[in-house]
Amino acid sequence: MPSIDTKLIHAGEPKPRIRGAVAMPIFQTAMYEYGGEGAPDELMYVRYNNTPNHAALAHKLAALEETEAALVTGSGMAAISAALLAVLRPGDHLLAQHGLYGGTFGLVTRELPALGIEVSFVDAAAPDTWAAALRPNTRAFYVEAISNPLMEVGALDAVAGFAGAHGLVSLIDNTFTTPVNFRPATLGFDLVLHSATKYLNGHSDLVAGVVAGRADLVERAGAKLRHLGGALDPHACFLLHRGLKTLALRMQRHNESALRLARFLEAHPLIERVHYPGLASSPHHERASRLFAGFGGMISFEPAGGLAAADRLLQHLRLPVVAPSLGGVETLVTRPAITSHAGLTPEERARLGIHDHLIRLSVGIEGPDDLLADFEQALAALEVEAAG
Ligand code: PLP
């Protein structure tokens, strides 16, 4: 099998090339002329996810994730909601990892219960606690490869095994790891989900999602999406397709720079705690080392001095942009309490350990020395303030 670097460039590309075009052309048309198709969903239409731009991306993403099938969606949340609604019915019960991305937490705690679907949260790192949370109507188990924002790595191989043994559909959000660092389907996960807004596209200029996995389940998620909407526009398909080609190179830099920065932060006296699975001190390090080819570009940390120090530090940093979201070429910093996890109540955040002064850092691909120097100067400025 070719390496993922090669698949990023060549998998899913149309054969023969369309009029010889080396890059996948944009088919900027919503509908296509009727060509005698037998079934209504064989008609090509952007919302049906079956135009040439959607099909090329689907093939590439399935090759990258080593799954039978894939589809692209209009956002990461469109992928997650379509996938969950494809596997859960009213009366069903979902097991989910505690500490999920805020949007997913909102979906499973606010929307699913309104549809008669219940959820229980479990510690994804403690397999011996899962059986007690099972109910006769449990249908699925949902986890994140690296959780947002505390960078926890569950016992992911055990999740897939447990789901298989109990007839549950296993779903995993692979946004933080990407198929370059981790391919969950090879462990037996049934559905692999992404916010392609992040690393897959990598340029912070579109919103998109991916559902990859078993062909029957991807087909069901696609059918849901046809009713719910949430399709990806052809021009955004083109941009995502283009962004994907450099994913391996970008991830290599994200992996290297984040590890360097995490080690620097951990050693700094003004930093109380660093969450990064690449650190030998992380409780998730052993599992992450065994499962992943790299630890990714996401770090979170808590400065000494609480909220005031966190806000001052963000002001002193010159290179990173203070903005939500992640996975782009530029370094971004944010406080999850007021962005990605603002939808949770303060009690919910406190229970999960998402403190107000927690800073989440999406390490970009700028020169690693420049990034490090910027953190050095920002922390030095904070030190001067603290002394004064
Ligand atoms: N999954 C994770 C891990 C995320 O961090 C996000 C967004 O921040 C999403 C899913 C949702 O993605 P989108 O904003 O593309 O809908």
PDB file of N, CA and C in Angstrom, residues 27-126:
ATOM      1  N   PHE A  27     -16.517  21.958 -10.087  1.00  0.00           N
ATOM      2  CA  PHE A  27     -17.794  21.864 -10.808  1.00  0.00           C
ATOM      3  C   PHE A  27     -18.793  22.764 -10.092  1.00  0.00           C
ATOM      4  N   GLN A  28     -18.700  24.074 -10.386  1.00  0.00           N
ATOM      5  CA  GLN A  28     -19.534  25.031  -9.647  1.00  0.00           C
ATOM      6  C   GLN A  28     -20.920  25.073 -10.284  1.00  0.00           C
ATOM      7  N   THR A  29     -21.663  23.993 -10.050  1.00  0.00           N
ATOM      8  CA  THR A  29     -23.042  23.914 -10.523  1.00  0.00           C
ATOM      9  C   THR A  29     -23.829  23.174  -9.451  1.00  0.00           C
ATOM     10  N   ALA A  30     -25.033  23.643  -9.158  1.00  0.00           N
ATOM     11  CA  ALA A  30     -25.831  22.990  -8.111  1.00  0.00           C
ATOM     12  C   ALA A  30     -26.467  21.716  -8.637  1.00  0.00           C
ATOM     13  N   MET A  31     -26.946  21.762  -9.887  1.00  0.00           N
ATOM     14  CA  MET A  31     -27.678  20.607 -10.418  1.00  0.00           C
ATOM     15  C   MET A  31     -27.104  20.185 -11.762  1.00  0.00           C
ATOM     16  N   TYR A  32     -27.506  18.990 -12.182  1.00  0.00           N
ATOM     17  CA  TYR A  32     -26.983  18.395 -13.399  1.00  0.00           C
ATOM     18  C   TYR A  32     -28.156  17.959 -14.269  1.00  0.00           C
ATOM     19  N   GLU A  33     -27.923  17.957 -15.562  1.00  0.00           N
ATOM     20  CA  GLU A  33     -28.975  17.577 -16.505  1.00  0.00           C
ATOM     21  C   GLU A  33     -29.408  16.137 -16.275  1.00  0.00           C
ATOM     22  N   TYR A  34     -30.710  15.879 -16.350  1.00  0.00           N
ATOM     23  CA  TYR A  34     -31.237  14.519 -16.177  1.00  0.00           C
ATOM     24  C   TYR A  34     -30.684  13.627 -17.280  1.00  0.00           C
ATOM     25  N   GLY A  35     -30.107  12.520 -16.868  1.00  0.00           N
ATOM     26  CA  GLY A  35     -29.482  11.639 -17.860  1.00  0.00           C
ATOM     27  C   GLY A  35     -30.128  10.265 -17.867  1.00  0.00           C
ATOM     28  N   GLY A  36     -31.394  10.174 -17.475  1.00  0.00           N
ATOM     29  CA  GLY A  36     -32.106   8.893 -17.505  1.00  0.00           C
ATOM     30  C   GLY A  36     -31.880   8.074 -16.250  1.00  0.00           C
ATOM     31  N   GLU A  37     -31.456   8.707 -15.141  1.00  0.00           N
ATOM     32  CA  GLU A  37     -31.208   7.979 -13.889  1.00  0.00           C
ATOM     33  C   GLU A  37     -32.500   7.317 -13.408  1.00  0.00           C
ATOM     34  N   GLY A  38     -32.367   6.099 -12.874  1.00  0.00           N
ATOM     35  CA  GLY A  38     -33.531   5.330 -12.445  1.00  0.00           C
ATOM     36  C   GLY A  38     -34.074   5.775 -11.100  1.00  0.00           C
ATOM     37  N   ALA A  39     -33.190   5.996 -10.114  1.00  0.00           N
ATOM     38  CA  ALA A  39     -33.632   6.323  -8.755  1.00  0.00           C
ATOM     39  C   ALA A  39     -33.389   7.807  -8.497  1.00  0.00           C
ATOM     40  N   PRO A  40     -34.286   8.437  -7.682  1.00  0.00           N
ATOM     41  CA  PRO A  40     -34.139   9.882  -7.462  1.00  0.00           C
ATOM     42  C   PRO A  40     -32.783  10.250  -6.884  1.00  0.00           C
ATOM     43  N   ASP A  41     -32.219   9.424  -5.974  1.00  0.00           N
ATOM     44  CA  ASP A  41     -30.953   9.844  -5.371  1.00  0.00           C
ATOM     45  C   ASP A  41     -29.741   9.522  -6.251  1.00  0.00           C
ATOM     46  N   GLU A  42     -29.994   9.004  -7.465  1.00  0.00           N
ATOM     47  CA  GLU A  42     -28.889   8.870  -8.421  1.00  0.00           C
ATOM     48  C   GLU A  42     -28.673  10.168  -9.197  1.00  0.00           C
ATOM     49  N   LEU A  43     -29.657  11.051  -9.143  1.00  0.00           N
ATOM     50  CA  LEU A  43     -29.490  12.356  -9.788  1.00  0.00           C
ATOM     51  C   LEU A  43     -28.350  13.089  -9.112  1.00  0.00           C
ATOM     52  N   MET A  44     -27.529  13.774  -9.905  1.00  0.00           N
ATOM     53  CA  MET A  44     -26.431  14.503  -9.269  1.00  0.00           C
ATOM     54  C   MET A  44     -26.932  15.865  -8.793  1.00  0.00           C
ATOM     55  N   TYR A  45     -26.603  16.155  -7.530  1.00  0.00           N
ATOM     56  CA  TYR A  45     -27.073  17.400  -6.908  1.00  0.00           C
ATOM     57  C   TYR A  45     -26.155  17.657  -5.718  1.00  0.00           C
ATOM     58  N   VAL A  46     -25.822  18.899  -5.452  1.00  0.00           N
ATOM     59  CA  VAL A  46     -24.837  19.190  -4.405  1.00  0.00           C
ATOM     60  C   VAL A  46     -25.275  18.609  -3.057  1.00  0.00           C
ATOM     61  N   ARG A  47     -26.546  18.769  -2.694  1.00  0.00           N
ATOM     62  CA  ARG A  47     -26.986  18.273  -1.376  1.00  0.00           C
ATOM     63  C   ARG A  47     -26.961  16.751  -1.304  1.00  0.00           C
ATOM     64  N   TYR A  48     -26.968  16.078  -2.460  1.00  0.00           N
ATOM     65  CA  TYR A  48     -26.897  14.603  -2.462  1.00  0.00           C
ATOM     66  C   TYR A  48     -25.461  14.103  -2.345  1.00  0.00           C
ATOM     67  N   ASN A  49     -24.502  15.034  -2.293  1.00  0.00           N
ATOM     68  CA  ASN A  49     -23.128  14.627  -2.038  1.00  0.00           C
ATOM     69  C   ASN A  49     -22.548  13.741  -3.124  1.00  0.00           C
ATOM     70  N   ASN A  50     -23.028  13.884  -4.350  1.00  0.00           N
ATOM     71  CA  ASN A  50     -22.587  12.936  -5.385  1.00  0.00           C
ATOM     72  C   ASN A  50     -22.055  13.618  -6.642  1.00  0.00           C
ATOM     73  N   THR A  51     -21.637  14.886  -6.510  1.00  0.00           N
ATOM     74  CA  THR A  51     -21.069  15.568  -7.687  1.00  0.00           C
ATOM     75  C   THR A  51     -19.600  15.141  -7.831  1.00  0.00           C
ATOM     76  N   PRO A  52     -18.976  15.454  -8.966  1.00  0.00           N
ATOM     77  CA  PRO A  52     -17.566  15.026  -9.133  1.00  0.00           C
ATOM     78  C   PRO A  52     -16.661  15.518  -8.008  1.00  0.00           C
ATOM     79  N   ASN A  53     -16.853  16.735  -7.500  1.00  0.00           N
ATOM     80  CA  ASN A  53     -15.992  17.232  -6.413  1.00  0.00           C
ATOM     81  C   ASN A  53     -16.207  16.439  -5.127  1.00  0.00           C
ATOM     82  N   HIS A  54     -17.464  16.110  -4.823  1.00  0.00           N
ATOM     83  CA  HIS A  54     -17.732  15.318  -3.616  1.00  0.00           C
ATOM     84  C   HIS A  54     -17.166  13.906  -3.758  1.00  0.00           C
ATOM     85  N   ALA A  55     -17.342  13.330  -4.947  1.00  0.00           N
ATOM     86  CA  ALA A  55     -16.920  11.934  -5.146  1.00  0.00           C
ATOM     87  C   ALA A  55     -15.402  11.806  -5.043  1.00  0.00           C
ATOM     88  N   ALA A  56     -14.676  12.755  -5.636  1.00  0.00           N
ATOM     89  CA  ALA A  56     -13.204  12.682  -5.593  1.00  0.00           C
ATOM     90  C   ALA A  56     -12.720  12.786  -4.146  1.00  0.00           C
ATOM     91  N   LEU A  57     -13.319  13.714  -3.388  1.00  0.00           N
ATOM     92  CA  LEU A  57     -12.923  13.867  -1.983  1.00  0.00           C
ATOM     93  C   LEU A  57     -13.259  12.616  -1.168  1.00  0.00           C
ATOM     94  N   ALA A  58     -14.440  12.066  -1.426  1.00  0.00           N
ATOM     95  CA  ALA A  58     -14.863  10.877  -0.679  1.00  0.00           C
ATOM     96  C   ALA A  58     -13.864   9.741  -0.890  1.00  0.00           C
ATOM     97  N   HIS A  59     -13.423   9.555  -2.139  1.00  0.00           N
ATOM     98  CA  HIS A  59     -12.462   8.478  -2.421  1.00  0.00           C
ATOM     99  C   HIS A  59     -11.131   8.739  -1.741  1.00  0.00           C
ATOM    100  N   LYS A  60     -10.690   9.989  -1.783  1.00  0.00           N
ATOM    101  CA  LYS A  60      -9.398  10.309  -1.164  1.00  0.00           C
ATOM    102  C   LYS A  60      -9.479  10.085   0.353  1.00  0.00           C
ATOM    103  N   LEU A  61     -10.556  10.564   0.963  1.00  0.00           N
ATOM    104  CA  LEU A  61     -10.667  10.464   2.430  1.00  0.00           C
ATOM    105  C   LEU A  61     -10.801   9.017   2.886  1.00  0.00           C
ATOM    106  N   ALA A  62     -11.528   8.207   2.120  1.00  0.00           N
ATOM    107  CA  ALA A  62     -11.650   6.784   2.480  1.00  0.00           C
ATOM    108  C   ALA A  62     -10.276   6.112   2.386  1.00  0.00           C
ATOM    109  N   ALA A  63      -9.506   6.478   1.362  1.00  0.00           N
ATOM    110  CA  ALA A  63      -8.151   5.904   1.222  1.00  0.00           C
ATOM    111  C   ALA A  63      -7.279   6.339   2.398  1.00  0.00           C
ATOM    112  N   LEU A  64      -7.389   7.593   2.810  1.00  0.00           N
ATOM    113  CA  LEU A  64      -6.540   8.099   3.901  1.00  0.00           C
ATOM    114  C   LEU A  64      -6.892   7.445   5.229  1.00  0.00           C
ATOM    115  N   GLU A  65      -8.198   7.300   5.494  1.00  0.00           N
ATOM    116  CA  GLU A  65      -8.632   6.726   6.775  1.00  0.00           C
ATOM    117  C   GLU A  65      -8.674   5.201   6.740  1.00  0.00           C
ATOM    118  N   GLU A  66      -8.361   4.616   5.558  1.00  0.00           N
ATOM    119  CA  GLU A  66      -8.409   3.151   5.378  1.00  0.00           C
ATOM    120  C   GLU A  66      -9.794   2.615   5.750  1.00  0.00           C
ATOM    121  N   THR A  67     -10.825   3.270   5.211  1.00  0.00           N
ATOM    122  CA  THR A  67     -12.200   2.843   5.446  1.00  0.00           C
ATOM    123  C   THR A  67     -12.844   2.450   4.116  1.00  0.00           C
ATOM    124  N   GLU A  68     -14.004   1.781   4.216  1.00  0.00           N
ATOM    125  CA  GLU A  68     -14.698   1.358   2.994  1.00  0.00           C
ATOM    126  C   GLU A  68     -15.269   2.550   2.234  1.00  0.00           C
ATOM    127  N   ALA A  69     -15.703   3.580   2.987  1.00  0.00           N
ATOM    128  CA  ALA A  69     -16.387   4.698   2.333  1.00  0.00           C
ATOM    129  C   ALA A  69     -16.161   5.971   3.133  1.00  0.00           C
ATOM    130  N   ALA A  70     -16.512   7.093   2.530  1.00  0.00           N
ATOM    131  CA  ALA A  70     -16.419   8.391   3.221  1.00  0.00           C
ATOM    132  C   ALA A  70     -17.346   9.368   2.530  1.00  0.00           C
ATOM    133  N   LEU A  71     -17.696  10.427   3.250  1.00  0.00           N
ATOM    134  CA  LEU A  71     -18.399  11.548   2.620  1.00  0.00           C
ATOM    135  C   LEU A  71     -17.990  12.837   3.303  1.00  0.00           C
ATOM    136  N   VAL A  72     -18.125  13.937   2.564  1.00  0.00           N
ATOM    137  CA  VAL A  72     -17.811  15.245   3.152  1.00  0.00           C
ATOM    138  C   VAL A  72     -19.112  15.957   3.498  1.00  0.00           C
ATOM    139  N   THR A  73     -19.035  16.832   4.493  1.00  0.00           N
ATOM    140  CA  THR A  73     -20.229  17.525   4.971  1.00  0.00           C
ATOM    141  C   THR A  73     -19.921  19.023   5.106  1.00  0.00           C
ATOM    142  N   GLY A  74     -20.975  19.792   5.357  1.00  0.00           N
ATOM    143  CA  GLY A  74     -20.842  21.246   5.392  1.00  0.00           C
ATOM    144  C   GLY A  74     -20.160  21.791   6.631  1.00  0.00           C
ATOM    145  N   SER A  75     -19.943  20.954   7.660  1.00  0.00           N
ATOM    146  CA  SER A  75     -19.194  21.349   8.860  1.00  0.00           C
ATOM    147  C   SER A  75     -18.866  20.081   9.642  1.00  0.00           C
ATOM    148  N   GLY A  76     -18.006  20.223  10.644  1.00  0.00           N
ATOM    149  CA  GLY A  76     -17.730  19.079  11.512  1.00  0.00           C
ATOM    150  C   GLY A  76     -18.985  18.667  12.262  1.00  0.00           C
ATOM    151  N   MET A  77     -19.764  19.654  12.727  1.00  0.00           N
ATOM    152  CA  MET A  77     -20.977  19.318  13.467  1.00  0.00           C
ATOM    153  C   MET A  77     -22.004  18.639  12.556  1.00  0.00           C
ATOM    154  N   ALA A  78     -22.030  18.991  11.255  1.00  0.00           N
ATOM    155  CA  ALA A  78     -22.939  18.291  10.330  1.00  0.00           C
ATOM    156  C   ALA A  78     -22.535  16.823  10.238  1.00  0.00           C
ATOM    157  N   ALA A  79     -21.224  16.551  10.234  1.00  0.00           N
ATOM    158  CA  ALA A  79     -20.742  15.165  10.169  1.00  0.00           C
ATOM    159  C   ALA A  79     -21.126  14.412  11.442  1.00  0.00           C
ATOM    160  N   ILE A  80     -20.903  15.057  12.591  1.00  0.00           N
ATOM    161  CA  ILE A  80     -21.151  14.393  13.876  1.00  0.00           C
ATOM    162  C   ILE A  80     -22.651  14.154  14.067  1.00  0.00           C
ATOM    163  N   SER A  81     -23.469  15.158  13.742  1.00  0.00           N
ATOM    164  CA  SER A  81     -24.913  14.983  13.943  1.00  0.00           C
ATOM    165  C   SER A  81     -25.476  13.965  12.962  1.00  0.00           C
ATOM    166  N   ALA A  82     -25.030  14.007  11.703  1.00  0.00           N
ATOM    167  CA  ALA A  82     -25.552  13.028  10.731  1.00  0.00           C
ATOM    168  C   ALA A  82     -25.156  11.615  11.146  1.00  0.00           C
ATOM    169  N   ALA A  83     -23.921  11.454  11.628  1.00  0.00           N
ATOM    170  CA  ALA A  83     -23.448  10.115  12.018  1.00  0.00           C
ATOM    171  C   ALA A  83     -24.226   9.600  13.228  1.00  0.00           C
ATOM    172  N   LEU A  84     -24.401  10.463  14.239  1.00  0.00           N
ATOM    173  CA  LEU A  84     -25.111  10.006  15.447  1.00  0.00           C
ATOM    174  C   LEU A  84     -26.574   9.707  15.128  1.00  0.00           C
ATOM    175  N   LEU A  85     -27.190  10.560  14.300  1.00  0.00           N
ATOM    176  CA  LEU A  85     -28.605  10.316  13.984  1.00  0.00           C
ATOM    177  C   LEU A  85     -28.769   9.105  13.065  1.00  0.00           C
ATOM    178  N   ALA A  86     -27.701   8.738  12.368  1.00  0.00           N
ATOM    179  CA  ALA A  86     -27.775   7.548  11.513  1.00  0.00           C
ATOM    180  C   ALA A  86     -27.742   6.262  12.337  1.00  0.00           C
ATOM    181  N   VAL A  87     -27.150   6.321  13.542  1.00  0.00           N
ATOM    182  CA  VAL A  87     -27.010   5.073  14.319  1.00  0.00           C
ATOM    183  C   VAL A  87     -27.940   5.028  15.536  1.00  0.00           C
ATOM    184  N   LEU A  88     -28.580   6.148  15.904  1.00  0.00           N
ATOM    185  CA  LEU A  88     -29.421   6.180  17.112  1.00  0.00           C
ATOM    186  C   LEU A  88     -30.872   6.493  16.751  1.00  0.00           C
ATOM    187  N   ARG A  89     -31.786   5.845  17.455  1.00  0.00           N
ATOM    188  CA  ARG A  89     -33.234   6.067  17.284  1.00  0.00           C
ATOM    189  C   ARG A  89     -33.813   6.483  18.636  1.00  0.00           C
ATOM    190  N   PRO A  90     -35.019   7.077  18.637  1.00  0.00           N
ATOM    191  CA  PRO A  90     -35.671   7.362  19.915  1.00  0.00           C
ATOM    192  C   PRO A  90     -35.732   6.095  20.768  1.00  0.00           C
ATOM    193  N   GLY A  91     -35.399   6.242  22.046  1.00  0.00           N
ATOM    194  CA  GLY A  91     -35.386   5.080  22.946  1.00  0.00           C
ATOM    195  C   GLY A  91     -33.997   4.484  23.108  1.00  0.00           C
ATOM    196  N   ASP A  92     -33.046   4.930  22.285  1.00  0.00           N
ATOM    197  CA  ASP A  92     -31.682   4.389  22.366  1.00  0.00           C
ATOM    198  C   ASP A  92     -30.860   5.146  23.410  1.00  0.00           C
ATOM    199  N   HIS A  93     -29.719   4.549  23.743  1.00  0.00           N
ATOM    200  CA  HIS A  93     -28.818   5.101  24.744  1.00  0.00           C
ATOM    201  C   HIS A  93     -27.406   5.133  24.163  1.00  0.00           C
ATOM    202  N   LEU A  94     -26.701   6.226  24.437  1.00  0.00           N
ATOM    203  CA  LEU A  94     -25.343   6.426  23.913  1.00  0.00           C
ATOM    204  C   LEU A  94     -24.349   6.487  25.062  1.00  0.00           C
ATOM    205  N   LEU A  95     -23.235   5.806  24.908  1.00  0.00           N
ATOM    206  CA  LEU A  95     -22.104   5.979  25.834  1.00  0.00           C
ATOM    207  C   LEU A  95     -21.158   7.000  25.200  1.00  0.00           C
ATOM    208  N   ALA A  96     -20.737   7.980  25.982  1.00  0.00           N
ATOM    209  CA  ALA A  96     -19.831   8.984  25.421  1.00  0.00           C
ATOM    210  C   ALA A  96     -18.734   9.294  26.426  1.00  0.00           C
ATOM    211  N   GLN A  97     -17.586   9.623  25.887  1.00  0.00           N
ATOM    212  CA  GLN A  97     -16.448  10.029  26.721  1.00  0.00           C
ATOM    213  C   GLN A  97     -16.766  11.370  27.375  1.00  0.00           C
ATOM    214  N   HIS A  98     -16.455  11.518  28.643  1.00  0.00           N
ATOM    215  CA  HIS A  98     -16.655  12.836  29.231  1.00  0.00           C
ATOM    216  C   HIS A  98     -15.535  13.766  28.763  1.00  0.00           C
ATOM    217  N   GLY A  99     -15.866  15.064  28.678  1.00  0.00           N
ATOM    218  CA  GLY A  99     -14.853  16.028  28.232  1.00  0.00           C
ATOM    219  C   GLY A  99     -14.749  16.150  26.726  1.00  0.00           C
ATOM    220  N   LEU A 100     -15.886  16.089  26.030  1.00  0.00           N
ATOM    221  CA  LEU A 100     -15.870  16.224  24.569  1.00  0.00           C
ATOM    222  C   LEU A 100     -15.830  17.697  24.155  1.00  0.00           C
ATOM    223  N   TYR A 101     -15.545  17.934  22.887  1.00  0.00           N
ATOM    224  CA  TYR A 101     -15.668  19.275  22.306  1.00  0.00           C
ATOM    225  C   TYR A 101     -17.058  19.838  22.679  1.00  0.00           C
ATOM    226  N   GLY A 102     -17.108  21.146  23.004  1.00  0.00           N
ATOM    227  CA  GLY A 102     -18.332  21.768  23.506  1.00  0.00           C
ATOM    228  C   GLY A 102     -19.540  21.615  22.590  1.00  0.00           C
ATOM    229  N   GLY A 103     -19.332  21.705  21.279  1.00  0.00           N
ATOM    230  CA  GLY A 103     -20.450  21.565  20.335  1.00  0.00           C
ATOM    231  C   GLY A 103     -21.028  20.157  20.377  1.00  0.00           C
ATOM    232  N   THR A 104     -20.151  19.163  20.454  1.00  0.00           N
ATOM    233  CA  THR A 104     -20.609  17.768  20.519  1.00  0.00           C
ATOM    234  C   THR A 104     -21.301  17.516  21.855  1.00  0.00           C
ATOM    235  N   PHE A 105     -20.735  18.080  22.929  1.00  0.00           N
ATOM    236  CA  PHE A 105     -21.355  17.939  24.248  1.00  0.00           C
ATOM    237  C   PHE A 105     -22.768  18.538  24.212  1.00  0.00           C
ATOM    238  N   GLY A 106     -22.898  19.709  23.581  1.00  0.00           N
ATOM    239  CA  GLY A 106     -24.208  20.342  23.457  1.00  0.00           C
ATOM    240  C   GLY A 106     -25.174  19.462  22.667  1.00  0.00           C
ATOM    241  N   LEU A 107     -24.689  18.895  21.578  1.00  0.00           N
ATOM    242  CA  LEU A 107     -25.544  18.036  20.741  1.00  0.00           C
ATOM    243  C   LEU A 107     -26.074  16.835  21.532  1.00  0.00           C
ATOM    244  N   VAL A 108     -25.163  16.160  22.257  1.00  0.00           N
ATOM    245  CA  VAL A 108     -25.601  14.920  22.929  1.00  0.00           C
ATOM    246  C   VAL A 108     -26.352  15.182  24.233  1.00  0.00           C
ATOM    247  N   THR A 109     -26.149  16.376  24.847  1.00  0.00           N
ATOM    248  CA  THR A 109     -26.859  16.632  26.111  1.00  0.00           C
ATOM    249  C   THR A 109     -28.096  17.512  25.926  1.00  0.00           C
ATOM    250  N   ARG A 110     -28.174  18.274  24.830  1.00  0.00           N
ATOM    251  CA  ARG A 110     -29.323  19.178  24.641  1.00  0.00           C
ATOM    252  C   ARG A 110     -30.241  18.679  23.516  1.00  0.00           C
ATOM    253  N   GLU A 111     -29.672  18.251  22.398  1.00  0.00           N
ATOM    254  CA  GLU A 111     -30.510  17.875  21.242  1.00  0.00           C
ATOM    255  C   GLU A 111     -30.973  16.420  21.296  1.00  0.00           C
ATOM    256  N   LEU A 112     -30.040  15.497  21.558  1.00  0.00           N
ATOM    257  CA  LEU A 112     -30.428  14.081  21.518  1.00  0.00           C
ATOM    258  C   LEU A 112     -31.514  13.742  22.545  1.00  0.00           C
ATOM    259  N   PRO A 113     -31.425  14.245  23.793  1.00  0.00           N
ATOM    260  CA  PRO A 113     -32.493  13.928  24.751  1.00  0.00           C
ATOM    261  C   PRO A 113     -33.866  14.414  24.265  1.00  0.00           C
ATOM    262  N   ALA A 114     -33.889  15.536  23.515  1.00  0.00           N
ATOM    263  CA  ALA A 114     -35.171  16.033  22.988  1.00  0.00           C
ATOM    264  C   ALA A 114     -35.749  15.061  21.954  1.00  0.00           C
ATOM    265  N   LEU A 115     -34.900  14.207  21.397  1.00  0.00           N
ATOM    266  CA  LEU A 115     -35.365  13.193  20.440  1.00  0.00           C
ATOM    267  C   LEU A 115     -35.575  11.832  21.115  1.00  0.00           C
ATOM    268  N   GLY A 116     -35.477  11.818  22.444  1.00  0.00           N
ATOM    269  CA  GLY A 116     -35.699  10.559  23.159  1.00  0.00           C
ATOM    270  C   GLY A 116     -34.469   9.666  23.195  1.00  0.00           C
ATOM    271  N   ILE A 117     -33.283  10.272  23.009  1.00  0.00           N
ATOM    272  CA  ILE A 117     -32.035   9.486  23.044  1.00  0.00           C
ATOM    273  C   ILE A 117     -31.248   9.927  24.284  1.00  0.00           C
ATOM    274  N   GLU A 118     -30.886   8.965  25.114  1.00  0.00           N
ATOM    275  CA  GLU A 118     -30.193   9.304  26.365  1.00  0.00           C
ATOM    276  C   GLU A 118     -28.687   9.085  26.220  1.00  0.00           C
ATOM    277  N   VAL A 119     -27.938   9.808  27.052  1.00  0.00           N
ATOM    278  CA  VAL A 119     -26.482   9.672  27.008  1.00  0.00           C
ATOM    279  C   VAL A 119     -25.929   9.486  28.419  1.00  0.00           C
ATOM    280  N   SER A 120     -24.914   8.627  28.548  1.00  0.00           N
ATOM    281  CA  SER A 120     -24.152   8.508  29.800  1.00  0.00           C
ATOM    282  C   SER A 120     -22.690   8.763  29.473  1.00  0.00           C
ATOM    283  N   PHE A 121     -22.017   9.483  30.365  1.00  0.00           N
ATOM    284  CA  PHE A 121     -20.605   9.781  30.135  1.00  0.00           C
ATOM    285  C   PHE A 121     -19.729   8.823  30.929  1.00  0.00           C
ATOM    286  N   VAL A 122     -18.630   8.405  30.299  1.00  0.00           N
ATOM    287  CA  VAL A 122     -17.696   7.496  30.966  1.00  0.00           C
ATOM    288  C   VAL A 122     -16.281   8.036  30.800  1.00  0.00           C
ATOM    289  N   ASP A 123     -15.398   7.535  31.648  1.00  0.00           N
ATOM    290  CA  ASP A 123     -13.982   7.863  31.534  1.00  0.00           C
ATOM    291  C   ASP A 123     -13.389   6.937  30.468  1.00  0.00           C
ATOM    292  N   ALA A 124     -13.012   7.519  29.329  1.00  0.00           N
ATOM    293  CA  ALA A 124     -12.529   6.690  28.216  1.00  0.00           C
ATOM    294  C   ALA A 124     -11.207   6.001  28.540  1.00  0.00           C
ATOM    295  N   ALA A 125     -10.551   6.445  29.619  1.00  0.00           N
ATOM    296  CA  ALA A 125      -9.277   5.820  29.991  1.00  0.00           C
ATOM    297  C   ALA A 125      -9.466   4.700  31.013  1.00  0.00           C
ATOM    298  N   ALA A 126     -10.715   4.423  31.405  1.00  0.00           N
ATOM    299  CA  ALA A 126     -10.961   3.413  32.456  1.00  0.00           C
ATOM    300  C   ALA A 126     -11.919   2.323  31.968  1.00  0.00           C
TER     301      ALA A 126
END
